[in-house]
Coordinates of C-alpha atoms and ligand atoms in Angstrom, one line a residue:
M1 CA 13.1 79.5 10.4
K2 CA 12.3 77.6 7.2
G3 CA 9.4 74.7 7.4
F4 CA 7.5 72.3 4.9
A5 CA 3.8 73.3 5.5
M6 CA 0.0 72.4 4.8
K7 CA -0.8 75.9 3.4
R8 CA -4.4 74.9 3.3
I9 CA -6.5 71.5 2.5
G10 CA -4.6 70.0 -0.8
E11 CA -1.8 72.5 -0.8
T12 CA 1.3 72.4 0.4
G13 CA 4.7 74.8 0.2
W14 CA 7.9 76.1 1.9
I15 CA 7.4 79.1 4.5
E16 CA 9.1 81.2 6.8
K17 CA 7.9 81.0 10.6
E18 CA 9.7 82.1 14.2
K19 CA 11.8 79.6 15.8
P20 CA 9.8 77.9 18.5
K21 CA 10.1 78.9 22.0
C22 CA 11.6 76.7 24.6
G23 CA 9.8 76.2 28.0
P24 CA 11.4 75.0 31.1
L25 CA 11.1 71.5 30.6
D26 CA 11.3 71.4 26.9
A27 CA 13.6 71.3 24.0
L28 CA 14.2 72.4 20.6
V29 CA 15.8 70.0 18.1
S30 CA 17.1 70.3 14.6
P31 CA 16.5 67.2 12.5
I32 CA 19.1 65.1 10.9
A33 CA 16.9 62.5 9.4
I34 CA 12.9 62.7 8.8
S35 CA 10.5 60.7 7.1
P36 CA 6.9 61.4 5.7
C37 CA 3.9 59.4 6.6
S38 CA 0.7 58.1 5.4
S39 CA -0.8 60.4 8.2
D40 CA 0.8 63.6 6.6
I41 CA -1.3 62.7 3.4
H42 CA -4.4 62.0 5.1
T43 CA -3.8 65.6 7.0
V44 CA -3.3 67.3 3.4
W45 CA -5.2 65.6 0.8
K46 CA -8.1 63.8 2.7
S47 CA -8.8 66.4 5.4
A48 CA -8.3 64.0 8.1
L49 CA -7.8 67.1 10.9
G50 CA -9.8 69.3 9.1
D51 CA -8.4 72.9 7.9
R52 CA -5.1 73.8 9.1
H53 CA -3.0 77.1 7.5
D54 CA 0.8 77.2 7.4
M55 CA 1.0 74.1 9.7
I56 CA 4.6 72.6 9.3
L57 CA 4.0 69.1 8.5
G58 CA 6.2 65.9 9.7
H59 CA 6.1 63.9 12.7
E60 CA 9.1 61.4 12.3
A61 CA 12.3 62.8 13.2
V62 CA 15.9 62.5 14.5
G63 CA 17.6 65.4 15.3
V64 CA 20.3 67.4 17.2
V65 CA 19.1 69.2 20.5
A66 CA 19.4 72.9 19.7
E67 CA 18.1 74.2 23.1
V68 CA 17.0 72.8 26.5
G69 CA 14.8 74.4 28.9
E70 CA 16.3 74.9 32.7
L71 CA 14.7 71.9 34.1
V72 CA 15.2 69.2 31.7
K73 CA 17.7 66.7 33.4
D74 CA 18.7 64.2 31.0
F75 CA 19.7 66.0 27.5
K76 CA 22.1 68.6 26.8
V77 CA 22.8 70.9 23.7
G78 CA 24.4 68.4 20.5
D79 CA 22.8 65.4 22.0
K80 CA 21.4 63.1 19.1
V81 CA 17.7 62.0 20.1
V82 CA 14.8 60.0 18.5
V83 CA 11.6 61.8 18.9
P84 CA 8.3 60.1 18.7
A85 CA 5.4 60.9 16.7
I86 CA 3.3 61.0 20.0
T87 CA 4.4 63.2 22.5
P88 CA 2.2 63.1 25.8
D89 CA 1.8 65.5 28.7
W90 CA 3.3 62.9 31.2
N91 CA 1.4 64.3 34.2
S92 CA -1.9 64.1 33.0
I93 CA -4.7 62.1 34.2
E94 CA -4.8 59.9 31.3
A95 CA -1.1 59.3 31.4
Q96 CA -1.4 58.4 35.2
G97 CA -4.4 56.1 33.7
G98 CA -1.9 54.4 31.5
Y99 CA -3.4 55.9 28.3
S100 CA -0.8 58.6 27.8
M101 CA -1.5 58.9 23.8
H102 CA -4.9 60.4 25.3
S103 CA -3.4 62.7 27.4
G104 CA -5.4 66.0 27.5
G105 CA -8.2 64.2 25.6
M106 CA -8.8 61.6 23.1
L107 CA -5.9 61.2 20.4
S108 CA -4.3 64.4 22.3
G109 CA -0.9 62.9 22.5
W110 CA -0.7 63.3 19.0
K111 CA 0.6 67.0 18.7
F112 CA 3.5 67.4 16.0
S113 CA 1.5 68.7 12.5
N114 CA -1.5 68.3 14.5
F115 CA -2.0 71.0 17.4
K116 CA 1.4 72.2 16.7
D117 CA 3.7 72.8 14.0
G118 CA 5.8 69.2 13.1
V119 CA 8.9 68.3 12.3
F120 CA 9.7 69.7 8.8
A121 CA 11.3 72.4 10.1
E122 CA 14.8 73.9 11.1
Y123 CA 13.5 73.5 14.6
F124 CA 11.0 72.2 16.4
H125 CA 9.5 71.9 19.9
V126 CA 9.4 69.0 22.1
N127 CA 7.5 69.2 25.2
D128 CA 8.3 67.3 28.4
A129 CA 12.0 66.6 26.7
D130 CA 12.8 64.1 29.3
G131 CA 9.9 61.9 28.8
N132 CA 9.9 62.3 25.1
M133 CA 13.1 61.6 23.5
A134 CA 15.5 59.0 23.5
H135 CA 19.1 59.3 23.2
L136 CA 20.0 57.6 19.6
P137 CA 21.7 54.2 21.0
D138 CA 25.7 53.9 19.4
G139 CA 25.7 51.7 16.7
V140 CA 22.0 52.8 15.3
S141 CA 21.9 54.8 12.0
P142 CA 19.8 58.1 11.9
E143 CA 17.8 56.4 9.2
A144 CA 17.3 53.0 11.0
A145 CA 16.2 55.1 14.3
V146 CA 13.6 57.2 12.3
M147 CA 11.4 54.3 11.9
L148 CA 11.2 54.2 15.9
C149 CA 9.3 57.7 15.8
D150 CA 5.9 55.6 14.2
M151 CA 6.3 52.9 11.9
I152 CA 7.7 50.4 14.8
P153 CA 5.9 51.4 17.8
T154 CA 2.7 51.5 15.7
G155 CA 3.0 48.1 14.0
F156 CA 4.1 46.6 17.1
H157 CA 1.1 48.3 18.8
G158 CA -0.8 46.3 16.4
A159 CA 0.6 43.3 17.7
E160 CA 0.3 44.3 21.3
L161 CA -3.5 45.2 20.9
A162 CA -4.2 41.8 19.3
E163 CA -2.4 40.1 22.2
V164 CA -0.1 37.9 20.2
E165 CA 0.7 34.7 22.0
Y166 CA 3.3 32.0 21.5
G167 CA 2.3 30.1 18.3
D168 CA -0.5 31.9 17.3
T169 CA -1.8 32.0 13.6
V170 CA -1.9 35.7 13.0
C171 CA -3.7 37.4 10.0
V172 CA -1.8 41.0 9.3
I173 CA -4.3 42.8 6.9
G174 CA -2.3 45.7 4.9
I175 CA 1.5 45.5 4.7
G176 CA 2.8 48.7 4.1
P177 CA 5.2 50.0 6.5
V178 CA 3.0 49.9 9.4
G179 CA 1.5 46.3 8.5
L180 CA 5.1 45.0 7.8
M181 CA 6.0 46.1 11.6
S182 CA 3.2 44.5 12.7
V183 CA 4.5 41.0 10.8
A184 CA 7.9 41.5 12.6
G185 CA 6.1 42.4 15.9
A186 CA 3.8 39.1 15.9
C187 CA 7.0 37.2 14.9
L188 CA 8.9 38.6 18.2
K189 CA 5.6 37.9 20.2
G190 CA 5.8 34.3 19.1
A191 CA 3.3 33.7 16.1
S192 CA 4.1 30.7 14.5
R193 CA 2.0 31.0 11.1
V194 CA 1.5 35.0 9.8
I195 CA -0.7 35.3 6.9
A196 CA 0.1 38.8 5.3
V197 CA -2.6 40.5 3.3
G198 CA -1.6 42.9 0.5
S199 CA -0.7 43.3 -3.4
R200 CA 2.5 45.2 -4.2
P201 CA 5.5 42.7 -4.8
D202 CA 8.2 44.6 -2.8
C203 CA 5.4 44.8 0.1
I204 CA 5.1 41.2 -0.3
R205 CA 9.2 40.2 -0.4
V206 CA 9.6 42.2 2.6
A207 CA 6.6 40.6 4.7
K208 CA 8.5 37.2 3.8
E209 CA 11.9 38.5 4.9
Y210 CA 10.0 39.9 8.1
G211 CA 8.6 36.4 9.0
A212 CA 5.2 36.2 7.1
T213 CA 4.5 32.9 6.6
D214 CA 1.5 32.7 3.9
I215 CA 0.6 35.7 1.7
V216 CA -3.3 36.6 0.6
N217 CA -3.5 39.0 -2.4
Y218 CA -6.9 41.1 -1.5
R219 CA -7.0 41.8 -5.2
N220 CA -7.3 38.2 -6.2
G221 CA -10.7 37.7 -4.6
S222 CA -12.3 37.8 -1.0
I223 CA -9.5 37.9 1.8
L224 CA -12.1 35.7 4.3
E225 CA -12.1 32.9 1.6
Q226 CA -8.6 32.9 1.1
V227 CA -7.6 33.0 4.9
M228 CA -10.4 30.2 5.4
H229 CA -9.2 28.1 2.9
L230 CA -5.3 28.5 4.2
T231 CA -6.4 27.5 7.5
D232 CA -8.9 24.6 6.3
N233 CA -11.8 26.5 7.7
K234 CA -10.2 26.8 11.1
G235 CA -9.7 30.6 11.2
V236 CA -7.1 32.8 12.6
D237 CA -6.4 33.5 16.3
R238 CA -5.3 37.1 15.9
V239 CA -6.1 39.4 13.4
I240 CA -4.0 42.8 13.1
V241 CA -5.6 45.5 11.1
A242 CA -2.7 48.4 9.2
G243 CA -4.7 48.7 5.8
G244 CA -8.2 48.1 4.3
D245 CA -11.5 50.0 5.4
N246 CA -14.5 49.9 7.9
D247 CA -15.6 46.7 6.0
T248 CA -12.3 45.1 6.9
F249 CA -13.8 44.5 10.2
I250 CA -16.3 42.2 9.0
D251 CA -13.8 39.9 7.4
A252 CA -11.7 40.2 10.5
I253 CA -14.6 39.4 12.5
R254 CA -15.4 36.2 10.7
M255 CA -12.0 34.9 10.4
L256 CA -11.4 35.0 13.8
K257 CA -11.7 31.8 16.1
P258 CA -13.8 32.3 19.2
G259 CA -11.8 33.8 21.9
G260 CA -9.7 35.6 19.3
K261 CA -8.5 39.3 19.3
I262 CA -8.5 42.1 16.6
G263 CA -5.7 44.8 17.3
N264 CA -6.4 47.8 14.7
V265 CA -3.7 50.7 14.3
N266 CA -5.7 51.4 10.9
Y267 CA -6.8 55.0 10.5
L268 CA -10.8 55.0 9.6
G269 CA -11.2 58.3 7.6
E270 CA -14.6 57.5 6.3
G271 CA -18.1 56.6 7.3
D272 CA -19.8 56.8 10.5
Y273 CA -20.3 53.2 11.3
V274 CA -18.0 49.8 11.3
K275 CA -20.3 47.2 11.1
I276 CA -19.8 43.9 13.1
P277 CA -21.6 40.5 11.7
R278 CA -23.9 39.7 14.6
L279 CA -23.9 36.0 14.0
D280 CA -20.2 35.5 13.4
W281 CA -19.7 37.5 16.5
G282 CA -21.4 34.8 18.2
N283 CA -24.7 36.7 18.5
G284 CA -22.5 39.0 20.9
M285 CA -21.3 36.1 23.0
G286 CA -18.2 35.0 20.7
H287 CA -15.4 36.3 22.9
K288 CA -14.1 38.0 19.8
S289 CA -12.9 41.5 20.8
I290 CA -11.5 44.4 18.9
S291 CA -9.1 47.0 20.3
G292 CA -8.0 50.2 18.2
G293 CA -5.3 52.6 19.4
L294 CA -2.9 55.3 18.8
M295 CA 0.9 54.4 19.2
P296 CA 2.2 54.8 22.4
G297 CA 4.7 57.4 23.1
G298 CA 7.2 57.9 25.8
R299 CA 11.2 57.5 26.4
R300 CA 11.1 53.9 27.8
R301 CA 9.2 52.7 24.9
V302 CA 11.2 54.2 22.1
E303 CA 14.8 52.9 24.4
K304 CA 13.4 49.3 24.5
L305 CA 12.3 49.1 20.9
A306 CA 15.7 50.8 19.8
S307 CA 17.6 48.0 21.7
L308 CA 15.7 45.7 19.4
I309 CA 17.8 47.3 16.5
K310 CA 21.0 47.6 18.4
Y311 CA 21.1 44.1 19.4
G312 CA 20.3 42.6 15.9
K313 CA 16.8 41.4 16.4
L314 CA 14.7 43.8 14.0
D315 CA 16.3 45.7 10.7
P316 CA 13.8 48.6 10.1
T317 CA 16.0 49.5 6.9
K318 CA 14.2 47.1 4.8
L319 CA 11.4 49.4 4.9
L320 CA 13.2 52.3 3.4
T321 CA 13.2 52.2 -0.4
H322 CA 13.5 55.9 -1.2
H323 CA 16.8 57.8 0.0
F324 CA 16.9 61.4 -0.3
E325 CA 19.9 63.7 0.9
G326 CA 18.9 67.6 1.7
F327 CA 16.4 69.1 3.8
E328 CA 14.9 70.7 0.4
N329 CA 13.9 67.0 -0.5
V330 CA 11.5 66.8 2.0
E331 CA 8.8 67.9 -0.8
K332 CA 9.8 65.3 -3.2
A333 CA 9.5 62.2 -0.5
L334 CA 6.2 63.6 0.7
L335 CA 4.6 63.5 -2.9
L336 CA 6.2 60.0 -3.1
M337 CA 4.1 58.8 -0.2
K338 CA 1.1 60.7 -2.0
D339 CA 1.7 59.3 -5.5
K340 CA 2.3 55.6 -3.8
P341 CA 4.6 54.3 -7.1
K342 CA 4.7 50.7 -6.8
D343 CA 7.9 50.2 -5.5
I344 CA 7.7 52.6 -2.2
I345 CA 7.4 51.4 1.1
K346 CA 9.2 54.3 2.8
P347 CA 11.2 57.1 2.1
V348 CA 13.8 59.0 4.4
V349 CA 15.7 62.3 3.8
L350 CA 18.6 62.8 5.5
I351 CA 19.7 66.1 6.3
Ligands
LIG401 P1 0.1 52.2 3.2 O1 -0.9 53.0 2.7 O2 1.6 52.1 2.8 O3 -0.4 50.5 3.5 C1 -1.9 50.0 3.5 C2 -1.6 48.6 3.3 O4 -2.8 48.1 3.1 C3 -0.8 48.3 2.0 O5 -0.6 47.1 2.1 C4 -2.3 47.8 0.9 O6 -1.9 46.9 -0.2 C5 -3.5 47.3 2.0 N1 -4.7 47.6 1.5 C6 -5.3 48.6 0.8 N2 -6.6 48.2 0.5 C7 -6.7 47.1 1.2 C8 -8.0 46.6 1.1 N3 -9.1 46.8 0.5 N4 -7.8 45.6 1.9 C9 -6.7 44.8 2.4 N5 -5.5 45.6 2.2 C10 -5.7 46.9 1.6 O7 -0.3 52.5 5.0 P2 0.7 52.7 6.2 O8 1.4 51.4 6.1 O9 1.9 53.6 5.9 O10 0.0 53.0 7.3 C11 -1.5 52.0 7.6 C12 -2.3 52.9 8.2 O11 -1.7 53.2 9.5 C13 -2.9 54.0 7.7 O12 -3.8 54.3 8.0 C14 -2.2 55.3 8.9 O13 -2.8 56.5 8.6 C15 -2.2 54.4 10.0 N6 -1.3 55.2 11.1 C16 -1.8 54.8 12.3 C17 -1.1 55.2 13.2 C18 -1.5 54.9 14.6 O14 -1.0 55.4 16.0 N7 -2.5 54.1 15.2 C19 0.2 56.0 13.2 C20 0.5 56.1 11.8 C21 -0.2 55.5 10.8 P3 -0.9 47.4 -1.4 O15 -0.5 48.7 -1.3 O16 0.0 46.3 -1.6 O17 -1.8 46.9 -2.7
LIG402 ZN1 3.3 58.9 11.0

């Protein structure tokens, strides 16, 4: 079969590989809608996972079931399915402890284009198919559903980690596709005021459509000063971090009220330490917490998130700025994510 792969650090290309084998609990899926992710860019060009040779990229796909193992109960050949980026081993100790995304070791629920070939292929392999795939609901398009693989569950996880409550003032730092879903997630969880931090006009427009009430442009000066000015020096109840770098946490801690929580979903790719400003952290006693997490996977969660689209509570297609048709265009879509023209939020490729 054909796949689009990382050949080595800094190099991608088409490769031929054997079709994966389907174990008794597994499925093979052929993609019908795929989307490249910032994480694919970190993997190939920022050496996020170290060197990989001829590893097929991609972890966001909606597809058609091509094969199922004899123990799979709820899926059959021809079913249309959404497959989340994170595909845990559901019988692991970590999953039993409530952290399925770390099944088999920290971050090891992330398998596609990490420990095994990803979804930019004619066929891809799904472990624990009954637990890791969801039926594509009637009335939800494959291109909307492909945002259920990573952007919605990750952005919403930022709002979960920050434990957003009714009436909270929330600052969302970074409004790429992930941060935009954090804005939407925070609003669905009851935030009153949502201060979105970004710079590109298209992201700012979409952030307002998803419910942002205030915009801070980090290129116009300190994020902290702008947020404190907007809030009459009171600060915010919650911060969701979906962009920026290690130093972003300095501002995040400072703008947080005592008892506030920071939910981080941003990938921190450089440096050894994240610094926490001691005094603003209440000398260690300010009840200001930081939780960072890999998105949760699982069929139940995808089905619940999909019902938000089905019943009109969330429209993820506002994220889709670039549309392609044909598998051969995966390469163009991926390079768009790498070069990040000003108007891009997320590309989608229909096959
Ligand atoms: P984008 O690169 O599209 O968005 C990043 C956002 O951060 C943009 O709004 C950008 O602003 C903003 N930004 C850049 N620099 C700064 C800065 N110094 N201060 C404040 N804001 C800044 O990324 P994605 O939305 O695709 O992904 C966000 C992160 O989430 C990535 O690190 C990705 O790897 C990670 N991720 C994590 C997952 C998880 O499971 N936890 C899963 C998937 C992704 P602008 O462009 O407007 O200038
Ligand atoms: Zn992704």
